[in-house]
């Protein structure tokens, strides 16, 4: 789990998140490939529960995402999604991942953002075939290093985007 406190109300945080493409949202400068584009698999925008898209990565690989829950009407707001069909080399051991953002309006007007991620490893591949020990290896050498850094960088960039001063005359949301 990674978290960030943003100096803005929940409505502004959600509006900026909704207006920012995945390519601009995910911050990746390490060994993981970055997002280069998305293509809808279901009609409409990637907004309601059930919406699916293919995400293209800089190494030529892809993955599929589907929204499980999107609730923005009240605090805490929740966005939960599942990712599968990873084709990038680093993710070959992963069967699927579930991500969850919870945005909570704090009493002082700021917003707490918590991002959690969980993965199910393929049990017929390394390190998954080691069972619990393989899960431990995956967590220690991938999740707590490369993936956690990507999550922290993404939350930091999102915080900066929301807190960036708006041009004169542009209303706060």
Short mmCIF file of the C-alpha atoms (twelve columns), coordinates in Angstrom:
data_MODEL
# 
_entry.id   MODEL 
# 
loop_
_atom_site.group_PDB 
_atom_site.id 
_atom_site.type_symbol 
_atom_site.label_atom_id 
_atom_site.label_alt_id 
_atom_site.label_comp_id 
_atom_site.label_asym_id 
_atom_site.label_seq_id 
_atom_site.Cartn_x 
_atom_site.Cartn_y 
_atom_site.Cartn_z 
_atom_site.pdbx_PDB_model_num 
ATOM 1   C CA . UNK A 1   0.000   0.000   0.000   1 
ATOM 2   C CA . UNK A 2   1.159   3.501   -0.829  1 
ATOM 3   C CA . UNK A 3   -0.571  6.691   0.192   1 
ATOM 4   C CA . UNK A 4   -0.447  10.431  -0.309  1 
ATOM 5   C CA . UNK A 5   -2.191  13.440  1.203   1 
ATOM 6   C CA . UNK A 6   -3.141  16.030  -1.390  1 
ATOM 7   C CA . UNK A 7   -3.779  19.664  -0.470  1 
ATOM 8   C CA . UNK A 8   -7.086  19.844  -2.329  1 
ATOM 9   C CA . UNK A 9   -10.683 18.733  -1.811  1 
ATOM 10  C CA . UNK A 10  -11.863 15.332  -2.991  1 
ATOM 11  C CA . UNK A 11  -13.851 16.802  -5.898  1 
ATOM 12  C CA . UNK A 12  -10.734 18.439  -7.374  1 
ATOM 13  C CA . UNK A 13  -8.597  15.313  -6.906  1 
ATOM 14  C CA . UNK A 14  -11.191 13.169  -8.698  1 
ATOM 15  C CA . UNK A 15  -11.678 15.728  -11.493 1 
ATOM 16  C CA . UNK A 16  -7.943  15.918  -12.227 1 
ATOM 17  C CA . UNK A 17  -7.611  12.114  -12.117 1 
ATOM 18  C CA . UNK A 18  -10.503 11.709  -14.544 1 
ATOM 19  C CA . UNK A 19  -9.061  14.304  -16.948 1 
ATOM 20  C CA . UNK A 20  -5.572  12.731  -17.028 1 
ATOM 21  C CA . UNK A 21  -4.740  9.902   -19.444 1 
ATOM 22  C CA . UNK A 22  -3.200  6.692   -18.139 1 
ATOM 23  C CA . UNK A 23  -0.047  7.494   -20.130 1 
ATOM 24  C CA . UNK A 24  0.306   10.748  -18.177 1 
ATOM 25  C CA . UNK A 25  -0.810  9.259   -14.857 1 
ATOM 26  C CA . UNK A 26  1.551   6.299   -14.461 1 
ATOM 27  C CA . UNK A 27  5.079   7.473   -13.744 1 
ATOM 28  C CA . UNK A 28  7.681   4.936   -14.741 1 
ATOM 29  C CA . UNK A 29  11.347  5.566   -15.244 1 
ATOM 30  C CA . UNK A 30  12.889  2.355   -13.947 1 
ATOM 31  C CA . UNK A 31  13.079  -1.100  -15.456 1 
ATOM 32  C CA . UNK A 32  9.309   -1.512  -15.875 1 
ATOM 33  C CA . UNK A 33  7.854   -0.543  -19.264 1 
ATOM 34  C CA . UNK A 34  5.769   2.638   -19.372 1 
ATOM 35  C CA . UNK A 35  2.229   3.029   -20.715 1 
ATOM 36  C CA . UNK A 36  2.138   4.211   -24.339 1 
ATOM 37  C CA . UNK A 37  -1.583  4.006   -25.078 1 
ATOM 38  C CA . UNK A 38  -4.945  2.405   -24.377 1 
ATOM 39  C CA . UNK A 39  -7.711  1.013   -26.577 1 
ATOM 40  C CA . UNK A 40  -11.260 0.369   -25.407 1 
ATOM 41  C CA . UNK A 41  -12.631 -3.170  -25.665 1 
ATOM 42  C CA . UNK A 42  -16.116 -2.158  -24.511 1 
ATOM 43  C CA . UNK A 43  -18.268 0.707   -25.827 1 
ATOM 44  C CA . UNK A 44  -17.842 4.150   -24.275 1 
ATOM 45  C CA . UNK A 45  -15.256 5.487   -21.869 1 
ATOM 46  C CA . UNK A 46  -13.240 3.598   -19.265 1 
ATOM 47  C CA . UNK A 47  -15.589 4.685   -16.486 1 
ATOM 48  C CA . UNK A 48  -18.395 2.307   -15.474 1 
ATOM 49  C CA . UNK A 49  -17.953 -1.028  -13.745 1 
ATOM 50  C CA . UNK A 50  -17.395 -3.664  -16.418 1 
ATOM 51  C CA . UNK A 51  -15.528 -1.349  -18.827 1 
ATOM 52  C CA . UNK A 52  -12.476 -3.036  -20.392 1 
ATOM 53  C CA . UNK A 53  -9.448  -1.800  -22.268 1 
ATOM 54  C CA . UNK A 54  -6.114  -2.987  -23.618 1 
ATOM 55  C CA . UNK A 55  -3.114  -1.072  -22.316 1 
ATOM 56  C CA . UNK A 56  -0.016  -0.913  -24.525 1 
ATOM 57  C CA . UNK A 57  3.449   -0.704  -22.982 1 
ATOM 58  C CA . UNK A 58  6.757   0.690   -24.230 1 
ATOM 59  C CA . UNK A 59  8.339   -2.754  -24.647 1 
ATOM 60  C CA . UNK A 60  5.643   -3.738  -27.174 1 
ATOM 61  C CA . UNK A 61  3.673   -5.773  -24.645 1 
ATOM 62  C CA . UNK A 62  0.053   -5.372  -23.560 1 
ATOM 63  C CA . UNK A 63  -2.303  -6.116  -20.693 1 
ATOM 64  C CA . UNK A 64  -6.060  -6.020  -20.180 1 
ATOM 65  C CA . UNK A 65  -7.819  -3.940  -17.512 1 
ATOM 66  C CA . UNK A 66  -11.409 -4.056  -16.291 1 
ATOM 67  C CA . UNK A 67  -13.147 -1.771  -13.813 1 
ATOM 68  C CA . UNK A 68  -14.688 -3.688  -10.920 1 
ATOM 69  C CA . UNK A 69  -15.951 -0.742  -8.834  1 
ATOM 70  C CA . UNK A 70  -16.099 2.991   -9.461  1 
ATOM 71  C CA . UNK A 71  -17.841 5.042   -6.793  1 
ATOM 72  C CA . UNK A 72  -17.297 8.798   -6.733  1 
ATOM 73  C CA . UNK A 73  -20.524 10.136  -5.225  1 
ATOM 74  C CA . UNK A 74  -19.286 10.393  -1.629  1 
ATOM 75  C CA . UNK A 75  -16.228 10.057  0.557   1 
ATOM 76  C CA . UNK A 76  -14.536 7.691   0.530   1 
ATOM 77  C CA . UNK A 77  -14.523 7.339   -3.250  1 
ATOM 78  C CA . UNK A 78  -13.341 3.980   -4.571  1 
ATOM 79  C CA . UNK A 79  -11.866 2.783   -7.852  1 
ATOM 80  C CA . UNK A 80  -11.066 -0.937  -8.023  1 
ATOM 81  C CA . UNK A 81  -9.855  -2.753  -11.117 1 
ATOM 82  C CA . UNK A 82  -8.388  -6.053  -12.257 1 
ATOM 83  C CA . UNK A 83  -5.457  -6.431  -14.654 1 
ATOM 84  C CA . UNK A 84  -4.591  -9.653  -16.491 1 
ATOM 85  C CA . UNK A 85  -3.159  -11.106 -19.677 1 
ATOM 86  C CA . UNK A 86  0.203   -9.453  -19.047 1 
ATOM 87  C CA . UNK A 87  2.631   -10.099 -21.881 1 
ATOM 88  C CA . UNK A 88  5.644   -8.114  -20.639 1 
ATOM 89  C CA . UNK A 89  8.636   -10.173 -19.500 1 
ATOM 90  C CA . UNK A 90  8.583   -8.882  -15.903 1 
ATOM 91  C CA . UNK A 91  4.929   -9.836  -15.472 1 
ATOM 92  C CA . UNK A 92  4.970   -13.352 -16.949 1 
ATOM 93  C CA . UNK A 93  4.673   -14.925 -13.480 1 
ATOM 94  C CA . UNK A 94  1.463   -12.940 -12.782 1 
ATOM 95  C CA . UNK A 95  -1.961  -14.510 -13.342 1 
ATOM 96  C CA . UNK A 96  -3.769  -11.261 -12.460 1 
ATOM 97  C CA . UNK A 97  -3.532  -8.184  -10.265 1 
ATOM 98  C CA . UNK A 98  -6.183  -6.195  -8.427  1 
ATOM 99  C CA . UNK A 99  -5.620  -2.507  -7.773  1 
ATOM 100 C CA . UNK A 100 -7.672  -0.247  -5.556  1 
ATOM 101 C CA . UNK A 101 -7.669  3.499   -5.029  1 
ATOM 102 C CA . UNK A 102 -9.551  4.908   -2.042  1 
ATOM 103 C CA . UNK A 103 -9.876  8.708   -1.910  1 
ATOM 104 C CA . UNK A 104 -10.997 10.083  1.467   1 
ATOM 105 C CA . UNK A 105 -11.954 13.709  2.130   1 
ATOM 106 C CA . UNK A 106 -10.217 14.789  5.342   1 
ATOM 107 C CA . UNK A 107 -11.807 17.232  7.794   1 
ATOM 108 C CA . UNK A 108 -9.234  19.911  6.976   1 
ATOM 109 C CA . UNK A 109 -10.192 19.917  3.271   1 
ATOM 110 C CA . UNK A 110 -7.299  17.779  2.042   1 
ATOM 111 C CA . UNK A 111 -7.673  14.352  0.427   1 
ATOM 112 C CA . UNK A 112 -6.019  11.098  1.481   1 
ATOM 113 C CA . UNK A 113 -5.293  8.762   -1.445  1 
ATOM 114 C CA . UNK A 114 -4.504  5.102   -0.728  1 
ATOM 115 C CA . UNK A 115 -3.420  2.783   -3.530  1 
ATOM 116 C CA . UNK A 116 -3.210  -0.935  -2.850  1 
ATOM 117 C CA . UNK A 117 -2.257  -3.707  -5.215  1 
ATOM 118 C CA . UNK A 118 -2.382  -7.467  -4.910  1 
ATOM 119 C CA . UNK A 119 -1.215  -10.122 -7.345  1 
ATOM 120 C CA . UNK A 120 -1.998  -13.775 -7.930  1 
ATOM 121 C CA . UNK A 121 1.022   -15.596 -9.285  1 
ATOM 122 C CA . UNK A 122 0.854   -18.395 -11.830 1 
ATOM 123 C CA . UNK A 123 1.622   -21.574 -9.915  1 
ATOM 124 C CA . UNK A 124 3.216   -23.226 -12.962 1 
ATOM 125 C CA . UNK A 125 5.963   -20.561 -13.324 1 
ATOM 126 C CA . UNK A 126 8.850   -19.311 -11.268 1 
ATOM 127 C CA . UNK A 127 8.489   -18.036 -8.543  1 
ATOM 128 C CA . UNK A 128 4.819   -19.071 -8.216  1 
ATOM 129 C CA . UNK A 129 5.543   -22.800 -8.235  1 
ATOM 130 C CA . UNK A 130 7.299   -22.339 -4.875  1 
ATOM 131 C CA . UNK A 131 3.921   -21.485 -3.299  1 
ATOM 132 C CA . UNK A 132 4.131   -19.223 -0.241  1 
ATOM 133 C CA . UNK A 133 7.913   -18.959 -0.565  1 
ATOM 134 C CA . UNK A 134 7.520   -17.840 -4.196  1 
ATOM 135 C CA . UNK A 135 4.954   -15.254 -3.083  1 
ATOM 136 C CA . UNK A 136 7.493   -13.983 -0.538  1 
ATOM 137 C CA . UNK A 137 10.234  -13.735 -3.190  1 
ATOM 138 C CA . UNK A 138 7.915   -11.891 -5.574  1 
ATOM 139 C CA . UNK A 139 6.852   -9.465  -2.858  1 
ATOM 140 C CA . UNK A 140 10.398  -8.753  -1.633  1 
ATOM 141 C CA . UNK A 141 12.180  -8.504  -4.976  1 
ATOM 142 C CA . UNK A 142 9.488   -6.989  -7.210  1 
ATOM 143 C CA . UNK A 143 6.565   -5.505  -5.326  1 
ATOM 144 C CA . UNK A 144 8.498   -3.832  -2.529  1 
ATOM 145 C CA . UNK A 145 11.113  -2.473  -4.928  1 
ATOM 146 C CA . UNK A 146 10.227  -1.751  -8.564  1 
ATOM 147 C CA . UNK A 147 6.459   -1.744  -8.234  1 
ATOM 148 C CA . UNK A 148 6.320   0.207   -4.973  1 
ATOM 149 C CA . UNK A 149 8.614   2.848   -6.470  1 
ATOM 150 C CA . UNK A 150 6.353   3.193   -9.508  1 
ATOM 151 C CA . UNK A 151 3.344   3.582   -7.196  1 
ATOM 152 C CA . UNK A 152 5.108   6.250   -5.081  1 
ATOM 153 C CA . UNK A 153 6.248   8.145   -8.190  1 
ATOM 154 C CA . UNK A 154 2.737   8.027   -9.645  1 
ATOM 155 C CA . UNK A 155 1.112   9.293   -6.442  1 
ATOM 156 C CA . UNK A 156 3.715   12.056  -6.170  1 
ATOM 157 C CA . UNK A 157 3.086   13.196  -9.754  1 
ATOM 158 C CA . UNK A 158 -0.685  13.077  -9.200  1 
ATOM 159 C CA . UNK A 159 -0.298  15.197  -6.061  1 
ATOM 160 C CA . UNK A 160 1.797   17.751  -7.972  1 
ATOM 161 C CA . UNK A 161 -0.739  17.894  -10.820 1 
ATOM 162 C CA . UNK A 162 -3.630  18.577  -8.445  1 
ATOM 163 C CA . UNK A 163 -1.743  21.099  -6.307  1 
ATOM 164 C CA . UNK A 164 -0.258  22.980  -9.294  1 
ATOM 165 C CA . UNK A 165 -1.652  26.530  -9.383  1 
ATOM 166 C CA . UNK A 166 -4.404  26.975  -11.954 1 
ATOM 167 C CA . UNK A 167 -4.272  29.785  -14.522 1 
ATOM 168 C CA . UNK A 168 -6.101  32.967  -13.509 1 
ATOM 169 C CA . UNK A 169 -9.790  32.730  -14.113 1 
ATOM 170 C CA . UNK A 170 -9.889  28.919  -14.082 1 
ATOM 171 C CA . UNK A 171 -12.350 27.774  -11.453 1 
ATOM 172 C CA . UNK A 172 -11.418 25.266  -8.788  1 
ATOM 173 C CA . UNK A 173 -13.473 22.091  -9.024  1 
# 
